Amino acid sequence: TWTLTAREVSAQLLEFRGSDDVNELYTVSPDLPARLCLRVFEQPPRWAWPVMQVRLRLQFEDHPTDGASSWSSWKDLTPGLDLSKQTGPPGLFCRWLGPIAGITCQDCTRHCPVKPTSMDFGMVGSREVAATLPASGGCIVVKKLPPRVEKARAFWDTYLDPSVFFHLFAGLVLVWGWKPLSQSVAVHAGLGGVGALVFIVLTVGLWVFRGVRGTIQGTVPFGRSVTTLGTMVFAAVPAARDIIIQRTLSWLPALDWSAWLGVRDPWYDLPIGWLALAAAIFGCCSLIILGANLSVKYFASFPEPEGEVDFVIGSDGQREDLLPPTPASQKLLAWTFWLFGCSMLLSSTHLDGCSLVILILALLKDYIIFFVQMIIVSLSSDDLQPADLRPLVSQSEMQQQAMSHTEKALAALQQHIRANPRIVGDFRADSELRLRRFADG
């Protein structure tokens, strides 16, 4: 049984249930916020800090005097919630980036606002929301609950962060595969297609922005375009006129997109809506294909030489072909992939030391594999015998084969001297006499 004062009755209530099954009741108001801090025994194990996070889950209850609450009555709950958090100093990666890290990193040593996330599949006005804290600890400050909420329940919840594994996978792919990715035609085409799509979105956004800016200056939005297009549509297409009127007047039932797509030409009964949609899709696809082709040409490698290729002998004794150099565009793309992969690995986990170790291991992958292979070979070399690697011949068979091959080689040399007697004169006098006697048998 709770005993409340008159001020507490008028204020919103927050019931917090800790991991020790102890309930605490707070009154929440802008002048009297509720500060909920993560205690040591509520934190996950230290070994799990890199991949786990803690969230404060809030469950709302509305006023009982409002009657049975429907789903639509919860639409304005989440926007009225005012939360902030206080954590430790930013990580090493954020401090190293400095001002650039302001996009993704926050310094919450004092307070910084928190945008709660819905626990009901991201639906607006959820009955349950959550605010996230790092596993190392921190506090959530509840400054204000939604207006329609009489009471809220709060408790801590730990969960495995899936974004850590995504960052690890993507970072390792970029760090280990920067070279084949920078040379891949599919990657080049994908970059061009995405760039073309971004260009389309920016162009449409700029057009909308310029039209809306005209409203601020006291003119009609989109000016001549809206006037000309609107006059033509209202005069020539009765169905479009009915749709616009129904959308404008709130007391008339509004039609869905099928009505817009079903608009037809009054003269030839052509499906104008579907034709406009097909034209828009065709234009977007054409621009995306054009961007992909331009990107492939820009990042393309120099053609490989045909026929015989010049080469040099490297320091390890292997042949090194003299091929055309890598284009500057591919080098820049490779460096971009590598640096972006290193950044993802440095920010992959929620513990800076663990992220740094993962990056170092990823960069030293080849050396680690070679070192492990050498250790395996050295450990197994004590018991390794030649017979374990290949079948061996007996001593007598080895001598017989040696004598046979020696006799064949001497006979071949004898035949060569007999066929070319002039080569005997190229040697000294004593050697010439021996060669003549050897050739005569």
Coordinates of N, CA and C in Angstrom, one line a residue, residues 209-422:
F209 N 11.9 21.9 -52.3 CA 12.4 23.0 -51.4 C 12.2 24.4 -52.1
R210 N 12.5 24.5 -53.3 CA 12.4 25.8 -54.0 C 10.9 26.2 -54.1
G211 N 10.0 25.2 -54.3 CA 8.6 25.5 -54.4 C 8.1 25.9 -53.0
V212 N 8.5 25.3 -51.9 CA 8.0 25.6 -50.6 C 8.6 27.0 -50.2
R213 N 9.8 27.3 -50.6 CA 10.4 28.6 -50.3 C 9.7 29.7 -50.9
G214 N 9.0 29.4 -52.1 CA 8.2 30.4 -52.7 C 7.0 30.8 -51.8
T215 N 6.5 29.8 -51.0 CA 5.4 30.1 -50.1 C 5.8 31.1 -49.1
I216 N 7.0 30.9 -48.5 CA 7.5 31.8 -47.5 C 7.6 33.3 -48.0
Q217 N 7.9 33.4 -49.3 CA 8.1 34.7 -49.9 C 6.7 35.3 -50.3
G218 N 5.6 34.6 -50.0 CA 4.3 35.2 -50.3 C 3.8 34.8 -51.7
T219 N 4.4 33.8 -52.4 CA 3.9 33.4 -53.7 C 3.3 32.1 -53.6
V220 N 2.7 31.6 -54.7 CA 2.1 30.3 -54.7 C 3.1 29.2 -54.7
P221 N 3.0 28.1 -54.0 CA 4.0 27.1 -54.0 C 4.1 26.5 -55.4
F222 N 5.3 26.3 -55.9 CA 5.6 25.7 -57.2 C 5.2 26.6 -58.3
G223 N 4.6 27.7 -58.0 CA 4.4 28.8 -59.0 C 3.7 28.3 -60.3
R224 N 4.5 28.5 -61.4 CA 3.9 28.3 -62.8 C 3.6 26.8 -63.0
S225 N 4.4 25.9 -62.4 CA 4.2 24.5 -62.6 C 2.8 24.1 -62.1
V226 N 2.5 24.5 -60.8 CA 1.2 24.1 -60.2 C 0.1 24.8 -60.9
T227 N 0.2 26.0 -61.3 CA -0.9 26.7 -62.0 C -1.2 26.1 -63.3
T228 N -0.2 25.8 -64.2 CA -0.4 25.2 -65.5 C -1.0 23.8 -65.3
L229 N -0.3 23.0 -64.5 CA -0.7 21.6 -64.4 C -2.1 21.5 -63.7
G230 N -2.3 22.3 -62.7 CA -3.6 22.3 -62.0 C -4.8 22.7 -62.9
T231 N -4.6 23.7 -63.7 CA -5.7 24.1 -64.6 C -6.0 23.0 -65.6
M232 N -4.9 22.4 -66.2 CA -5.2 21.4 -67.2 C -5.9 20.2 -66.5
V233 N -5.4 19.8 -65.3 CA -6.0 18.6 -64.7 C -7.5 18.9 -64.3
F234 N -7.8 20.0 -63.7 CA -9.1 20.3 -63.3 C -10.1 20.4 -64.5
A235 N -9.6 21.0 -65.7 CA -10.4 21.1 -66.8 C -10.6 19.9 -67.6
A236 N -9.6 19.0 -67.7 CA -9.7 17.9 -68.6 C -10.0 16.6 -68.0
V237 N -9.7 16.4 -66.7 CA -9.8 15.1 -66.0 C -10.8 15.3 -64.9
P238 N -12.1 14.9 -65.0 CA -13.0 15.1 -63.9 C -12.7 14.2 -62.8
A239 N -12.2 13.0 -63.0 CA -11.9 12.1 -61.9 C -10.8 12.7 -61.0
A240 N -9.8 13.3 -61.6 CA -8.8 14.0 -60.8 C -9.3 15.1 -60.0
R241 N -10.3 15.8 -60.6 CA -10.9 16.9 -59.8 C -11.7 16.4 -58.6
D242 N -12.4 15.3 -58.8 CA -13.1 14.7 -57.6 C -12.1 14.2 -56.5
I243 N -11.0 13.7 -57.0 CA -10.0 13.2 -56.0 C -9.5 14.3 -55.2
I244 N -9.1 15.4 -55.9 CA -8.5 16.5 -55.2 C -9.5 17.2 -54.2
I245 N -10.7 17.3 -54.6 CA -11.7 17.8 -53.7 C -11.9 17.0 -52.5
Q246 N -12.0 15.7 -52.7 CA -12.1 14.8 -51.6 C -10.9 14.8 -50.6
R247 N -9.7 15.0 -51.2 CA -8.6 15.1 -50.3 C -8.6 16.4 -49.6
T248 N -9.1 17.5 -50.2 CA -9.0 18.8 -49.6 C -10.1 18.9 -48.5
L249 N -11.3 18.5 -48.7 CA -12.4 18.6 -47.8 C -12.4 17.4 -46.8
S250 N -12.2 17.7 -45.6 CA -12.0 16.6 -44.6 C -13.3 15.9 -44.3
W251 N -14.5 16.5 -44.6 CA -15.7 15.8 -44.4 C -16.1 14.8 -45.5
L252 N -15.3 14.8 -46.6 CA -15.6 13.9 -47.7 C -14.6 12.7 -47.5
P253 N -15.1 11.5 -47.8 CA -14.2 10.3 -47.7 C -13.1 10.4 -48.7
A254 N -11.8 10.2 -48.2 CA -10.7 10.3 -49.1 C -10.4 8.9 -49.8
L255 N -10.0 9.0 -51.0 CA -9.7 7.8 -51.8 C -8.3 7.4 -51.6
D256 N -8.0 6.1 -51.9 CA -6.6 5.7 -51.8 C -5.9 5.8 -53.1
W257 N -4.6 5.3 -53.2 CA -3.8 5.5 -54.3 C -4.4 4.8 -55.6
S258 N -5.2 3.8 -55.3 CA -5.8 3.1 -56.5 C -6.7 4.0 -57.3
A259 N -7.3 5.0 -56.6 CA -8.1 6.0 -57.4 C -7.2 6.9 -58.3
W260 N -6.0 7.2 -57.8 CA -5.1 8.0 -58.6 C -4.6 7.2 -59.8
L261 N -4.3 6.0 -59.5 CA -3.8 5.1 -60.6 C -4.9 4.8 -61.6
G262 N -6.1 4.9 -61.2 CA -7.3 4.6 -62.0 C -7.8 5.7 -62.9
V263 N -7.1 6.9 -62.8 CA -7.5 8.1 -63.6 C -7.3 7.8 -65.0
R264 N -8.3 8.1 -65.9 CA -8.3 7.8 -67.3 C -8.5 9.1 -68.1
D265 N -8.0 9.1 -69.3 CA -8.2 10.2 -70.2 C -9.7 10.3 -70.7
P266 N -10.3 11.5 -70.6 CA -11.7 11.6 -70.9 C -12.0 11.5 -72.4
W267 N -10.9 11.7 -73.3 CA -11.2 11.6 -74.7 C -10.9 10.2 -75.3
Y268 N -9.8 9.6 -74.9 CA -9.4 8.3 -75.5 C -9.4 7.2 -74.5
D269 N -9.9 7.5 -73.3 CA -10.0 6.5 -72.2 C -8.7 5.8 -71.9
L270 N -7.6 6.6 -71.9 CA -6.3 6.0 -71.7 C -6.0 6.0 -70.1
P271 N -5.3 5.0 -69.6 CA -5.0 5.0 -68.2 C -3.9 5.9 -67.8
I272 N -4.2 7.2 -67.6 CA -3.2 8.2 -67.3 C -2.4 7.9 -66.1
G273 N -3.1 7.4 -65.0 CA -2.4 7.2 -63.8 C -1.3 6.1 -63.9
W274 N -1.7 5.0 -64.6 CA -0.7 3.9 -64.7 C 0.4 4.3 -65.7
L275 N 0.0 5.1 -66.8 CA 1.1 5.6 -67.7 C 2.1 6.5 -67.0
A276 N 1.6 7.4 -66.1 CA 2.5 8.3 -65.4 C 3.4 7.5 -64.5
L277 N 2.9 6.5 -63.8 CA 3.7 5.6 -62.9 C 4.7 4.9 -63.7
A278 N 4.3 4.3 -64.9 CA 5.3 3.6 -65.7 C 6.4 4.5 -66.2
A279 N 6.0 5.7 -66.6 CA 7.0 6.7 -67.1 C 8.0 7.1 -66.0
A280 N 7.5 7.2 -64.8 CA 8.4 7.6 -63.7 C 9.3 6.4 -63.4
I281 N 8.8 5.2 -63.4 CA 9.7 4.0 -63.1 C 10.7 3.9 -64.2
F282 N 10.3 4.0 -65.5 CA 11.2 3.9 -66.6 C 12.3 5.0 -66.6
G283 N 11.9 6.2 -66.2 CA 12.9 7.3 -66.1 C 13.9 7.0 -65.0
C284 N 13.4 6.5 -63.8 CA 14.3 6.2 -62.7 C 15.3 5.1 -63.1
C285 N 14.7 4.0 -63.7 CA 15.6 2.9 -64.1 C 16.6 3.3 -65.2
S286 N 16.2 4.2 -66.1 CA 17.1 4.6 -67.1 C 18.3 5.4 -66.5
L287 N 18.0 6.3 -65.6 CA 19.0 7.0 -64.9 C 19.9 6.1 -64.1
I288 N 19.4 5.1 -63.4 CA 20.2 4.2 -62.6 C 21.1 3.4 -63.5
I289 N 20.6 2.9 -64.7 CA 21.4 2.2 -65.6 C 22.5 3.1 -66.2
L290 N 22.2 4.3 -66.5 CA 23.2 5.3 -67.0 C 24.3 5.5 -66.0
G291 N 23.9 5.7 -64.7 CA 24.9 5.9 -63.7 C 25.8 4.7 -63.5
A292 N 25.2 3.5 -63.6 CA 26.0 2.2 -63.5 C 27.0 2.1 -64.6
N293 N 26.6 2.4 -65.8 CA 27.5 2.3 -66.9 C 28.7 3.4 -66.8
L294 N 28.3 4.6 -66.4 CA 29.4 5.6 -66.3 C 30.3 5.2 -65.1
S295 N 29.8 4.6 -64.1 CA 30.7 4.2 -63.0 C 31.6 3.1 -63.4
V296 N 31.1 2.1 -64.2 CA 32.0 1.0 -64.6 C 33.1 1.6 -65.5
K297 N 32.8 2.5 -66.4 CA 33.8 3.1 -67.3 C 34.8 3.9 -66.4
Y298 N 34.4 4.6 -65.4 CA 35.3 5.4 -64.6 C 36.2 4.6 -63.8
F299 N 35.8 3.5 -63.2 CA 36.6 2.6 -62.4 C 37.3 1.5 -63.2
A300 N 37.1 1.4 -64.5 CA 37.6 0.3 -65.2 C 39.1 0.2 -65.2
S301 N 39.7 -1.0 -65.2 CA 41.1 -1.2 -65.3 C 41.6 -1.0 -66.7
F302 N 42.9 -0.7 -66.8 CA 43.5 -0.6 -68.1 C 43.5 -2.0 -68.8
P303 N 43.4 -2.0 -70.1 CA 43.4 -3.3 -70.8 C 44.7 -4.0 -70.7
E304 N 44.6 -5.3 -70.5 CA 45.8 -6.1 -70.3 C 46.5 -6.3 -71.7
P305 N 47.8 -6.4 -71.7 CA 48.6 -6.6 -73.0 C 48.3 -7.9 -73.6
E306 N 48.3 -8.0 -74.9 CA 48.1 -9.2 -75.6 C 49.5 -9.8 -76.1
G307 N 49.6 -11.0 -76.3 CA 50.8 -11.6 -76.7 C 51.8 -11.8 -75.6
E308 N 53.1 -11.7 -75.9 CA 54.2 -11.9 -74.9 C 54.2 -10.7 -74.0
V309 N 54.4 -11.0 -72.7 CA 54.3 -10.0 -71.6 C 55.7 -9.9 -71.0
D310 N 56.2 -8.7 -70.9 CA 57.5 -8.5 -70.3 C 57.4 -8.8 -68.8
F311 N 58.5 -9.3 -68.3 CA 58.5 -9.7 -66.9 C 59.9 -9.5 -66.3
V312 N 60.0 -9.5 -65.0 CA 61.2 -9.5 -64.2 C 61.2 -10.6 -63.2
I313 N 62.4 -10.9 -62.7 CA 62.5 -11.9 -61.6 C 62.6 -11.2 -60.3
G314 N 61.6 -11.5 -59.4 CA 61.6 -10.8 -58.1 C 62.6 -11.3 -57.1
S315 N 62.6 -10.7 -56.0 CA 63.6 -11.0 -55.0 C 63.4 -12.4 -54.4
D316 N 62.2 -13.0 -54.6 CA 61.9 -14.3 -54.1 C 62.2 -15.4 -55.2
G317 N 62.6 -14.9 -56.4 CA 62.9 -15.8 -57.5 C 61.7 -16.1 -58.4
Q318 N 60.6 -15.6 -58.1 CA 59.4 -15.8 -58.9 C 59.3 -14.8 -60.0
R319 N 58.6 -15.1 -61.0 CA 58.4 -14.2 -62.2 C 57.3 -13.2 -61.8
E320 N 57.6 -12.0 -62.2 CA 56.6 -10.9 -62.0 C 56.4 -10.2 -63.3
D321 N 55.1 -10.4 -63.8 CA 54.8 -9.8 -65.1 C 54.6 -8.3 -65.0
L322 N 55.1 -7.5 -66.0 CA 55.0 -6.1 -66.0 C 53.6 -5.7 -66.7
L323 N 52.6 -5.6 -65.8 CA 51.3 -5.3 -66.3 C 51.0 -3.8 -66.1
P324 N 49.9 -3.3 -66.8 CA 49.6 -1.8 -66.6 C 49.3 -1.5 -65.2
P325 N 49.6 -0.3 -64.7 CA 49.4 0.1 -63.3 C 47.9 0.2 -63.0
T326 N 47.6 0.2 -61.7 CA 46.2 0.3 -61.2 C 45.7 1.7 -61.4
P327 N 44.5 2.0 -62.0 CA 44.1 3.4 -62.1 C 43.9 4.1 -60.8
A328 N 44.1 5.4 -60.8 CA 44.0 6.2 -59.6 C 42.6 6.1 -59.0
S329 N 41.6 5.9 -59.8 CA 40.2 5.8 -59.3 C 40.0 4.6 -58.5
Q330 N 40.6 3.5 -58.9 CA 40.6 2.2 -58.2 C 41.4 2.3 -56.9
K331 N 42.5 3.0 -56.9 CA 43.3 3.2 -55.7 C 42.5 4.0 -54.7
L332 N 41.9 5.0 -55.1 CA 41.1 5.8 -54.2 C 39.9 5.0 -53.6
L333 N 39.3 4.2 -54.5 CA 38.2 3.4 -54.0 C 38.7 2.4 -53.0
A334 N 39.8 1.8 -53.3 CA 40.4 0.8 -52.3 C 40.7 1.4 -51.0
W335 N 41.4 2.6 -51.0 CA 41.7 3.2 -49.7 C 40.4 3.6 -49.0
T336 N 39.3 4.0 -49.7 CA 38.1 4.3 -49.1 C 37.5 3.1 -48.4
F337 N 37.5 1.9 -49.1 CA 37.0 0.7 -48.5 C 37.8 0.3 -47.2
W338 N 39.1 0.4 -47.3 CA 39.9 0.0 -46.2 C 39.7 0.9 -45.0
L339 N 39.7 2.2 -45.2 CA 39.6 3.1 -44.1 C 38.2 3.0 -43.5
F340 N 37.2 2.8 -44.3 CA 35.8 2.7 -43.8 C 35.7 1.4 -43.0
G341 N 36.4 0.3 -43.5 CA 36.3 -0.9 -42.7 C 37.0 -0.8 -41.4
C342 N 38.2 -0.1 -41.4 CA 38.9 0.1 -40.1 C 38.0 0.9 -39.1
S343 N 37.3 1.9 -39.6 CA 36.4 2.7 -38.8 C 35.3 1.9 -38.2
M344 N 34.7 1.0 -39.0 CA 33.7 0.1 -38.6 C 34.2 -0.8 -37.5
L345 N 35.4 -1.4 -37.6 CA 35.9 -2.3 -36.6 C 36.2 -1.5 -35.3
L346 N 36.7 -0.3 -35.5 CA 37.0 0.5 -34.3 C 35.8 0.9 -33.5
S347 N 34.7 1.0 -34.2 CA 33.4 1.3 -33.5 C 32.4 0.1 -33.4
S348 N 33.0 -1.1 -33.6 CA 32.1 -2.3 -33.7 C 31.5 -2.6 -32.4
T349 N 32.3 -2.7 -31.3 CA 31.8 -3.2 -30.0 C 31.6 -2.0 -29.1
H350 N 31.0 -2.2 -27.9 CA 30.8 -1.1 -27.0 C 31.9 -1.0 -26.0
L351 N 33.1 -1.6 -26.3 CA 34.2 -1.5 -25.4 C 35.4 -1.2 -26.3
D352 N 36.1 0.0 -26.1 CA 37.1 0.5 -27.0 C 38.3 -0.5 -27.1
G353 N 38.7 -1.0 -26.0 CA 39.8 -1.9 -26.0 C 39.6 -3.2 -26.8
C354 N 38.4 -3.7 -26.7 CA 38.0 -4.9 -27.5 C 38.0 -4.6 -29.0
S355 N 37.4 -3.4 -29.4 CA 37.4 -3.0 -30.8 C 38.8 -2.8 -31.3
L356 N 39.7 -2.2 -30.5 CA 41.1 -2.0 -31.0 C 41.8 -3.4 -31.2
V357 N 41.6 -4.3 -30.3 CA 42.2 -5.6 -30.4 C 41.7 -6.3 -31.7
I358 N 40.4 -6.2 -32.0 CA 39.8 -6.8 -33.2 C 40.5 -6.2 -34.4
L359 N 40.6 -4.9 -34.4 CA 41.2 -4.3 -35.6 C 42.7 -4.7 -35.8
I360 N 43.5 -4.8 -34.7 CA 44.8 -5.2 -34.8 C 44.9 -6.7 -35.3
L361 N 44.1 -7.6 -34.8 CA 44.1 -8.9 -35.3 C 43.7 -9.0 -36.8
A362 N 42.7 -8.2 -37.2 CA 42.3 -8.2 -38.6 C 43.4 -7.8 -39.5
L363 N 44.2 -6.7 -39.1 CA 45.3 -6.2 -39.9 C 46.4 -7.2 -40.0
L364 N 46.6 -8.0 -38.9 CA 47.7 -9.0 -38.9 C 47.3 -10.4 -39.2
K365 N 46.2 -10.5 -39.9 CA 45.6 -11.9 -40.2 C 46.7 -12.8 -40.9
D366 N 47.3 -12.3 -42.0 CA 48.2 -13.1 -42.7 C 49.4 -13.5 -41.9
Y367 N 49.9 -12.6 -41.1 CA 51.1 -13.0 -40.2 C 50.7 -14.0 -39.2
I368 N 49.5 -13.9 -38.7 CA 49.0 -14.8 -37.6 C 48.8 -16.2 -38.2
I369 N 48.2 -16.3 -39.5 CA 48.0 -17.6 -40.1 C 49.4 -18.2 -40.4
F370 N 50.4 -17.4 -40.9 CA 51.7 -18.0 -41.2 C 52.4 -18.5 -39.9
F371 N 52.2 -17.7 -38.8 CA 52.8 -18.1 -37.5 C 52.2 -19.4 -37.0
V372 N 50.9 -19.5 -37.1 CA 50.2 -20.7 -36.6 C 50.7 -21.9 -37.5
Q373 N 50.8 -21.7 -38.8 CA 51.2 -22.8 -39.6 C 52.6 -23.3 -39.3
M374 N 53.5 -22.3 -39.0 CA 54.9 -22.7 -38.7 C 54.9 -23.4 -37.3
I375 N 54.1 -23.0 -36.4 CA 54.0 -23.7 -35.1 C 53.6 -25.2 -35.3
I376 N 52.5 -25.3 -36.1 CA 52.0 -26.7 -36.4 C 53.1 -27.6 -37.0
V377 N 53.8 -27.0 -38.0 CA 54.9 -27.8 -38.7 C 56.0 -28.1 -37.7
S378 N 56.4 -27.1 -36.9 CA 57.5 -27.4 -35.9 C 57.1 -28.4 -34.9
L379 N 55.8 -28.4 -34.4 CA 55.4 -29.4 -33.5 C 55.3 -30.8 -34.0
S380 N 55.0 -30.9 -35.3 CA 54.9 -32.2 -35.9 C 56.1 -32.7 -36.6
S381 N 57.2 -31.9 -36.6 CA 58.4 -32.2 -37.3 C 59.2 -33.3 -36.5
D382 N 59.1 -33.4 -35.2 CA 59.9 -34.3 -34.4 C 59.5 -35.8 -34.8
D383 N 58.3 -36.1 -35.1 CA 57.9 -37.4 -35.4 C 57.7 -37.7 -36.9
L384 N 58.1 -36.7 -37.7 CA 57.8 -36.8 -39.1 C 59.1 -37.5 -39.7
Q385 N 58.8 -38.5 -40.6 CA 59.8 -39.3 -41.2 C 59.7 -39.1 -42.7
P386 N 60.8 -39.3 -43.5 CA 60.6 -39.2 -45.0 C 59.6 -40.2 -45.5
A387 N 59.5 -41.4 -44.9 CA 58.5 -42.3 -45.4 C 57.1 -41.9 -45.2
D388 N 56.9 -40.9 -44.3 CA 55.5 -40.4 -44.1 C 55.1 -39.4 -45.2
L389 N 56.0 -38.9 -46.0 CA 55.7 -38.0 -47.1 C 55.6 -38.6 -48.4
R390 N 56.4 -39.7 -48.7 CA 56.4 -40.3 -50.0 C 56.9 -41.7 -49.9
P391 N 56.6 -42.6 -50.8 CA 57.2 -44.0 -50.8 C 58.6 -44.0 -51.1
L392 N 59.5 -44.7 -50.4 CA 60.9 -44.8 -50.5 C 61.3 -46.0 -51.3
V393 N 62.5 -46.0 -52.0 CA 63.1 -47.2 -52.6 C 64.2 -47.7 -51.7
S394 N 64.5 -49.0 -52.0 CA 65.6 -49.6 -51.2 C 67.0 -49.1 -51.6
Q395 N 68.0 -49.4 -50.8 CA 69.4 -49.0 -51.1 C 69.9 -49.6 -52.4
S396 N 69.7 -50.9 -52.6 CA 70.1 -51.6 -53.8 C 69.4 -51.1 -55.1
E397 N 68.2 -50.8 -55.0 CA 67.4 -50.3 -56.1 C 67.9 -48.9 -56.4
M398 N 68.2 -48.1 -55.4 CA 68.7 -46.7 -55.7 C 70.1 -46.8 -56.4
Q399 N 71.0 -47.7 -56.0 CA 72.3 -47.8 -56.7 C 72.1 -48.3 -58.1
Q400 N 71.2 -49.2 -58.3 CA 71.0 -49.8 -59.7 C 70.5 -48.7 -60.6
Q401 N 69.5 -47.9 -60.1 CA 69.0 -46.8 -60.9 C 70.1 -45.7 -61.2
A402 N 70.9 -45.4 -60.2 CA 72.0 -44.5 -60.4 C 73.0 -44.9 -61.5
M403 N 73.4 -46.2 -61.4 CA 74.3 -46.7 -62.4 C 73.6 -46.7 -63.8
S404 N 72.4 -47.1 -63.9 CA 71.7 -47.1 -65.2 C 71.6 -45.8 -65.8
H405 N 71.2 -44.8 -65.0 CA 71.1 -43.4 -65.5 C 72.5 -42.8 -65.9
T406 N 73.5 -43.2 -65.1 CA 74.9 -42.7 -65.4 C 75.4 -43.3 -66.8
E407 N 75.1 -44.6 -67.0 CA 75.5 -45.2 -68.2 C 74.8 -44.6 -69.4
K408 N 73.5 -44.3 -69.3 CA 72.8 -43.7 -70.4 C 73.3 -42.3 -70.7
A409 N 73.7 -41.6 -69.6 CA 74.2 -40.2 -69.8 C 75.5 -40.3 -70.5
L410 N 76.4 -41.2 -70.1 CA 77.7 -41.3 -70.8 C 77.6 -41.7 -72.2
A411 N 76.7 -42.6 -72.5 CA 76.5 -43.1 -73.9 C 76.0 -41.9 -74.8
A412 N 75.1 -41.1 -74.2 CA 74.6 -39.9 -74.9 C 75.7 -38.9 -75.2
L413 N 76.6 -38.7 -74.2 CA 77.7 -37.8 -74.4 C 78.7 -38.4 -75.5
Q414 N 78.9 -39.7 -75.5 CA 79.8 -40.3 -76.5 C 79.2 -40.1 -77.9
Q415 N 77.9 -40.3 -78.1 CA 77.3 -40.1 -79.4 C 77.4 -38.6 -79.8
H416 N 77.3 -37.7 -78.9 CA 77.3 -36.3 -79.2 C 78.7 -35.9 -79.7
I417 N 79.8 -36.4 -79.0 CA 81.1 -36.1 -79.5 C 81.4 -36.7 -80.8
R418 N 80.9 -37.9 -81.1 CA 81.1 -38.6 -82.4 C 80.4 -37.8 -83.5
A419 N 79.2 -37.3 -83.2 CA 78.5 -36.5 -84.2 C 79.1 -35.1 -84.4
N420 N 79.8 -34.6 -83.4 CA 80.4 -33.2 -83.5 C 81.9 -33.3 -83.1
P421 N 82.8 -33.9 -84.0 CA 84.2 -34.1 -83.6 C 84.9 -32.8 -83.5
R422 N 84.4 -31.7 -84.1 CA 85.2 -30.4 -84.0 C 85.2 -29.8 -82.6

